Structure formats: structure tokens, C-alpha cells
Tab-separated table of C-alpha atoms and ligand atoms in Angstrom:
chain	number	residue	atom	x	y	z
A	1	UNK	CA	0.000	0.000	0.000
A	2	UNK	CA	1.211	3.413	-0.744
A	3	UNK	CA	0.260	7.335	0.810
A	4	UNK	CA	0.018	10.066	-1.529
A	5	UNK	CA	-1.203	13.418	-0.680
A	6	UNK	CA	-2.259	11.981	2.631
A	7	UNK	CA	-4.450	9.250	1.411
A	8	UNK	CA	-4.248	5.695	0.740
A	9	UNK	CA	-4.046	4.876	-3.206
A	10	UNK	CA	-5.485	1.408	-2.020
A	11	UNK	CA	-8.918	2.914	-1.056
A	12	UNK	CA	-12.372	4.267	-2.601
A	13	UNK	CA	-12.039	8.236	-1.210
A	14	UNK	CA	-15.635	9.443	-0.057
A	15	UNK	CA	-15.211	12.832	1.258
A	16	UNK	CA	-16.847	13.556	4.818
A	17	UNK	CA	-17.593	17.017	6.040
A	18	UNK	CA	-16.850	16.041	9.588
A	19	UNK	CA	-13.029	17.215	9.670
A	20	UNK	CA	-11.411	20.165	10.894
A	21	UNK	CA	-7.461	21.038	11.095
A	22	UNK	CA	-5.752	19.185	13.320
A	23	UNK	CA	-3.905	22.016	16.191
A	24	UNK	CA	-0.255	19.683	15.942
A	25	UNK	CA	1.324	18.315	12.940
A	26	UNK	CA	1.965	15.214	15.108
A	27	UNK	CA	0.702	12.089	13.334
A	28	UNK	CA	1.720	9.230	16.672
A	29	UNK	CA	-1.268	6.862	17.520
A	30	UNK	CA	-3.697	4.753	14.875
A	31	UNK	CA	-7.124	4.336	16.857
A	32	UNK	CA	-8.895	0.903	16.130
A	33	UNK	CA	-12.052	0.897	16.237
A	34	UNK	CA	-15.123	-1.622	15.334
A	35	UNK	CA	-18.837	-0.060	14.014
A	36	UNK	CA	-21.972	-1.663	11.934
A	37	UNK	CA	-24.990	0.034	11.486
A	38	UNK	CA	-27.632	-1.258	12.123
A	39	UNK	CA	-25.699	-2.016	14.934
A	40	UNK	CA	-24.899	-6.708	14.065
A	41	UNK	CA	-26.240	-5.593	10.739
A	42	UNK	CA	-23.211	-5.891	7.710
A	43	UNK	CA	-22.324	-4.702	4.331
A	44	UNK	CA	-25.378	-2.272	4.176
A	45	UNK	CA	-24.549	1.640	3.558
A	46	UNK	CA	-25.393	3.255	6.791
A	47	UNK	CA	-21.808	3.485	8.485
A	48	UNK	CA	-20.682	5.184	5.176
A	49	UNK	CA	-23.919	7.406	4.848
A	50	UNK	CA	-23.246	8.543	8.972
A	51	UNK	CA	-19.118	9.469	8.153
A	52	UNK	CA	-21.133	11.452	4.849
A	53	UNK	CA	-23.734	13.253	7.126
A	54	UNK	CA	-26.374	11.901	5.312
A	55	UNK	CA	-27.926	8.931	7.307
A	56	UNK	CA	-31.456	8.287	7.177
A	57	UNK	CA	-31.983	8.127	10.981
A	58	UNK	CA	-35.952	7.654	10.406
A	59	UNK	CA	-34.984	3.818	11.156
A	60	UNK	CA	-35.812	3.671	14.943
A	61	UNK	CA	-32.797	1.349	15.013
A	62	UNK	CA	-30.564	4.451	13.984
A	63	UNK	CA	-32.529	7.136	15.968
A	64	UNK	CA	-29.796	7.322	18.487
A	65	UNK	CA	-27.465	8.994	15.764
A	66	UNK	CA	-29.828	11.639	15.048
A	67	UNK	CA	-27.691	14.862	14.443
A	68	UNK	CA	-24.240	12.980	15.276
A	69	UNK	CA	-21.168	14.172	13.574
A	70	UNK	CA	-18.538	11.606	13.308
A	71	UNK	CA	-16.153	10.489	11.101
A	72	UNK	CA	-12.551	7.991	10.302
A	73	UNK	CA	-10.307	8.550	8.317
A	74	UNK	CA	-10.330	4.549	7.241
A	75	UNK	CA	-13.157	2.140	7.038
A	76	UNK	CA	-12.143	-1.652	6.445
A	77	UNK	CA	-15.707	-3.460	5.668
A	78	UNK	CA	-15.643	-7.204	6.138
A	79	UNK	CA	-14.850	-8.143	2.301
A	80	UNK	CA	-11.613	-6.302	2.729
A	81	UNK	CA	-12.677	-3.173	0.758
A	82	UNK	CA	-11.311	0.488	2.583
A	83	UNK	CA	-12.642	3.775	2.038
A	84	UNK	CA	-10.663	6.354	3.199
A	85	UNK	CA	-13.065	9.875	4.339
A	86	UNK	CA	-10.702	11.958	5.680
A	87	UNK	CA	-7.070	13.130	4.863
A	88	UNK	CA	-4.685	11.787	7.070
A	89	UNK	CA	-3.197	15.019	8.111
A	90	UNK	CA	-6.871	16.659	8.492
A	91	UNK	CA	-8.555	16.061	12.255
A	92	UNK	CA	-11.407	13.294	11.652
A	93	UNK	CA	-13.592	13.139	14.217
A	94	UNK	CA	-13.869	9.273	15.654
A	95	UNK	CA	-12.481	9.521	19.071
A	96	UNK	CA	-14.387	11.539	20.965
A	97	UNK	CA	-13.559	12.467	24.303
A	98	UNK	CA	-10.618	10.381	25.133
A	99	UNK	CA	-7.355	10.243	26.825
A	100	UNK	CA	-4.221	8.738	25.576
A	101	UNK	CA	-0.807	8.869	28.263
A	102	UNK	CA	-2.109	11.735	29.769
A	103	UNK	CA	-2.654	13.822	26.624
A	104	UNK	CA	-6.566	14.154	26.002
A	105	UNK	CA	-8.628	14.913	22.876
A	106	UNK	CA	-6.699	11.895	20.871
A	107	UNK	CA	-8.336	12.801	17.380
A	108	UNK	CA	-5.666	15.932	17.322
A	109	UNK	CA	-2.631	13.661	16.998
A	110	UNK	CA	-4.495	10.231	16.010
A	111	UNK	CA	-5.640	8.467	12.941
A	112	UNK	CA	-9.116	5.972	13.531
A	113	UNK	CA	-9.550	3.022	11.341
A	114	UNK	CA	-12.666	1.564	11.813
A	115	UNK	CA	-13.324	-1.923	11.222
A	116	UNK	CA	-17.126	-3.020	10.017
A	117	UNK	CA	-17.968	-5.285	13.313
A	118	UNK	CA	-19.140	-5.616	16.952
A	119	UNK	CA	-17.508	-6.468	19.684
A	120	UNK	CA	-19.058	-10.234	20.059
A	121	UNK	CA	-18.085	-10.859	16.114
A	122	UNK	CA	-15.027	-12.311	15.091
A	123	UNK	CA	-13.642	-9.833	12.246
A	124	UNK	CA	-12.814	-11.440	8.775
A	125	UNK	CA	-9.320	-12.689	8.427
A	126	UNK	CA	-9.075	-9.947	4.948
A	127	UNK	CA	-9.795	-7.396	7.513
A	128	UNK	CA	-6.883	-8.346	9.601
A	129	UNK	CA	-4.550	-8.492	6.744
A	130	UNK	CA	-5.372	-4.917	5.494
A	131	UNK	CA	-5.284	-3.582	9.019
A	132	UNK	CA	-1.784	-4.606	9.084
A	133	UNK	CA	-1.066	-3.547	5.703
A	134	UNK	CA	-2.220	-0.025	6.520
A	135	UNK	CA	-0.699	0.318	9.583
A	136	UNK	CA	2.353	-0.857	8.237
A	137	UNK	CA	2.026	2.098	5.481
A	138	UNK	CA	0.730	4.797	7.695
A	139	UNK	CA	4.196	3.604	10.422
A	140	UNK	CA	6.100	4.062	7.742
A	141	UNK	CA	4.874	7.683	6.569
A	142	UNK	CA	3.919	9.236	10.043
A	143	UNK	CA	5.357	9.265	13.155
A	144	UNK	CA	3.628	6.691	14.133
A	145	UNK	CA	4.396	5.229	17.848
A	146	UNK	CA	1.778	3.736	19.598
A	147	UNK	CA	-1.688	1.212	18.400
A	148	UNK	CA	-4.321	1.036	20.368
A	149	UNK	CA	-8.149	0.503	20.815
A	150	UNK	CA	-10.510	2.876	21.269
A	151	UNK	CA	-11.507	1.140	24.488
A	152	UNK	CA	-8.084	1.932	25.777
A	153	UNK	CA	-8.344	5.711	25.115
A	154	UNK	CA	-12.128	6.077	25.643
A	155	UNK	CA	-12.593	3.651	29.331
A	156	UNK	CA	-15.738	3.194	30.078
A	157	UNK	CA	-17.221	4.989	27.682
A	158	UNK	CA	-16.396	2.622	24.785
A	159	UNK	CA	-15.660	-0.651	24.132
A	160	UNK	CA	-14.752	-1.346	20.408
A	161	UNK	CA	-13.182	-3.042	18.650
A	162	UNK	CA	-14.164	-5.675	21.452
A	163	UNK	CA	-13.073	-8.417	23.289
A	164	UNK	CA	-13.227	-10.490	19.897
A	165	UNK	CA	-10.319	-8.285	18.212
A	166	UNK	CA	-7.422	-10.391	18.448
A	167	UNK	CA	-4.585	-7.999	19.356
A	168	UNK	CA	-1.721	-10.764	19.212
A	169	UNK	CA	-2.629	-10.980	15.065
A	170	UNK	CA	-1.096	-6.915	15.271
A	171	UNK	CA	1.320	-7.744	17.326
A	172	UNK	CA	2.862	-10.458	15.568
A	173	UNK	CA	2.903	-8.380	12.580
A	174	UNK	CA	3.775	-5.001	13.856
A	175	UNK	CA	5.750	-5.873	17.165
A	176	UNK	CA	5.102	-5.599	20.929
A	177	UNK	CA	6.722	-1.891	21.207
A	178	UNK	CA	3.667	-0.196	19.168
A	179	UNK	CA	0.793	-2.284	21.204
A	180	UNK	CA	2.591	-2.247	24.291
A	181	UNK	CA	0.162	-1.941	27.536
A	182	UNK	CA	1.085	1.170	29.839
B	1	ZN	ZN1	-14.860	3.595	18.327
């Protein structure tokens, strides 16, 4: 895989309008994340149409997300495909509030990759192997130190990806110093 202009030649680019600058040019932690909307529901269009501002929240499964603006910058869906919504050096908004070695408001210096899932789902082995693949790209053109899951940076509050992401498949790949626990 392969950056250019801060996005991922690999992936379909379907620009979000949640994004702002980010206040640091510091690029050091990749967010993983797990989402499916409905939520157990797969492959449909509503996590893409929520990133786009443009989900149709009249399905009382979805009400919850009425006037929510989130984003990623990556979404792996469970055939492997990634679409990319935000530049990597713009400020997506997937975090939330959040706290990351004492430094809070992680989406500043982060980039989220969510993967299409729950937490009680075993992800597809494709999405695995383009998770790696992308980390290994975005390591290699950020300053990327640290991986970690947005139940690490968000306790409490969130739990994704879930107990079902297996962590030693990233470590394997990527090494214990990038997923080390604190
Ligand atoms: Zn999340």
C-alpha cells in the first residue's frame, strides 16, 4: 500500500464534512475501532452514509445517531474493501472524548480506522490483513508510535473493537513496542 497526498491509493475516497485542522502536525497513535450500522447488521450503507452526514436516521434502530457528527479517516468493511473519508493530516472526528498517556482529545494527533464489526463478532481474516497492511504504510509515513483501541483511550465509555479483536494478530505483525500496555 502506498500514501500520496495523505491518502491511501489502495482505497475508494468518499469525502466527509466532519473534519477540521488538526492544532499539531503530530501524526503518533492509529485508533482501532469496530462499528456496523444497524448495529450486528453488515455490508449495508449506513456506516458510510453517517461518516457522509447523510444517514437516514428515520430507522428507529438508527434514531440514536440523530444529528451525530462523526467520522474515520479509514473504514475496512468485512470483504476487505477500505474507504478512506478523511485526509490523514486533516482532524477526523472518531475519538471523541478520550485520553491517551495523559494527553486528552486523541483525534488531534491520532488516525481511527474503523473496522465493520461488533464487539461479540469475530472480524474477517481480509480485515486483519489490510489492518496490518495499513498500519504498516501509515508507520512508515507518520510518526507513528503507539496502536491502540478505542476502548483503551475512551474507558468506560467505549468498548470497540471488542473483546473479539485479536490484538496478538497486530502484534505479531507489527511488534510488541507499538501495542505495548502502559
Ligand atoms: Zn470507536
Amino acid at each position: 500500500m502506498r500514501v500520496s497526498e495523505h491518502r491511501l491509493v489502495q482505497a475508494r475516497f468518499s469525502s466527509s464534512p466532519h473534519y477540521d485542522d488538526r492544532p499539531t502536525d503530530e501524526i503518533s497513535l492509529i485508533v482501532v475501532h469496530g462499528i456496523s450500522l444497524p448495529p450486528g447488521k453488515f455490508g449495508g450503507d449506513d456506516v458510510e452514509d453517517l461518516f457522509l452526514g447523510r444517514l437516514d436516521t428515520s430507522n428507529p434502530e438508527l434514531a440514536d445517531l440523530i444529528g451525530v457528527r462523526v467520522s474515520s479517516h479509514l473504514f475496512i468493511r468485512r470483504s476487505g474493501e477500505i474507504i478512506q473519508f478523511v485526509d490523514f493530516d486533516k482532524r477526523a472526528w472518531h475519538a471523541g472524548e478520550s485520553v491517551f498517556l495523559g494527553r486528552s482529545a486523541c483525534n488531534d494527533f491520532s488516525i481511527g480506522v474503523e473496522l465493520e464489526g461488533t464487539d461479540t463478532t469475530e472480524y474477517e481474516n481480509v480485515q486483519y490483513l489490510q489492518l496490518v497492511s495499513v498500519c504498516r504504510t501509515l508507520i512508515s509515513e507518520y510518526s507513528i508510535l503507539n496502536v491502540r483501541g478505542h476502548c483503551d483511550i475512551s474507558p468506560g465509555r467505549k468498548t470497540d473493537p471488542g473483546s473479539t479483536f485479536e490484538w496478538h494478530r497486530l502484534e505479531e505483525a507489527l511488534g510488541s513496542g507499538l501495542l505495548r500496555c502502559e
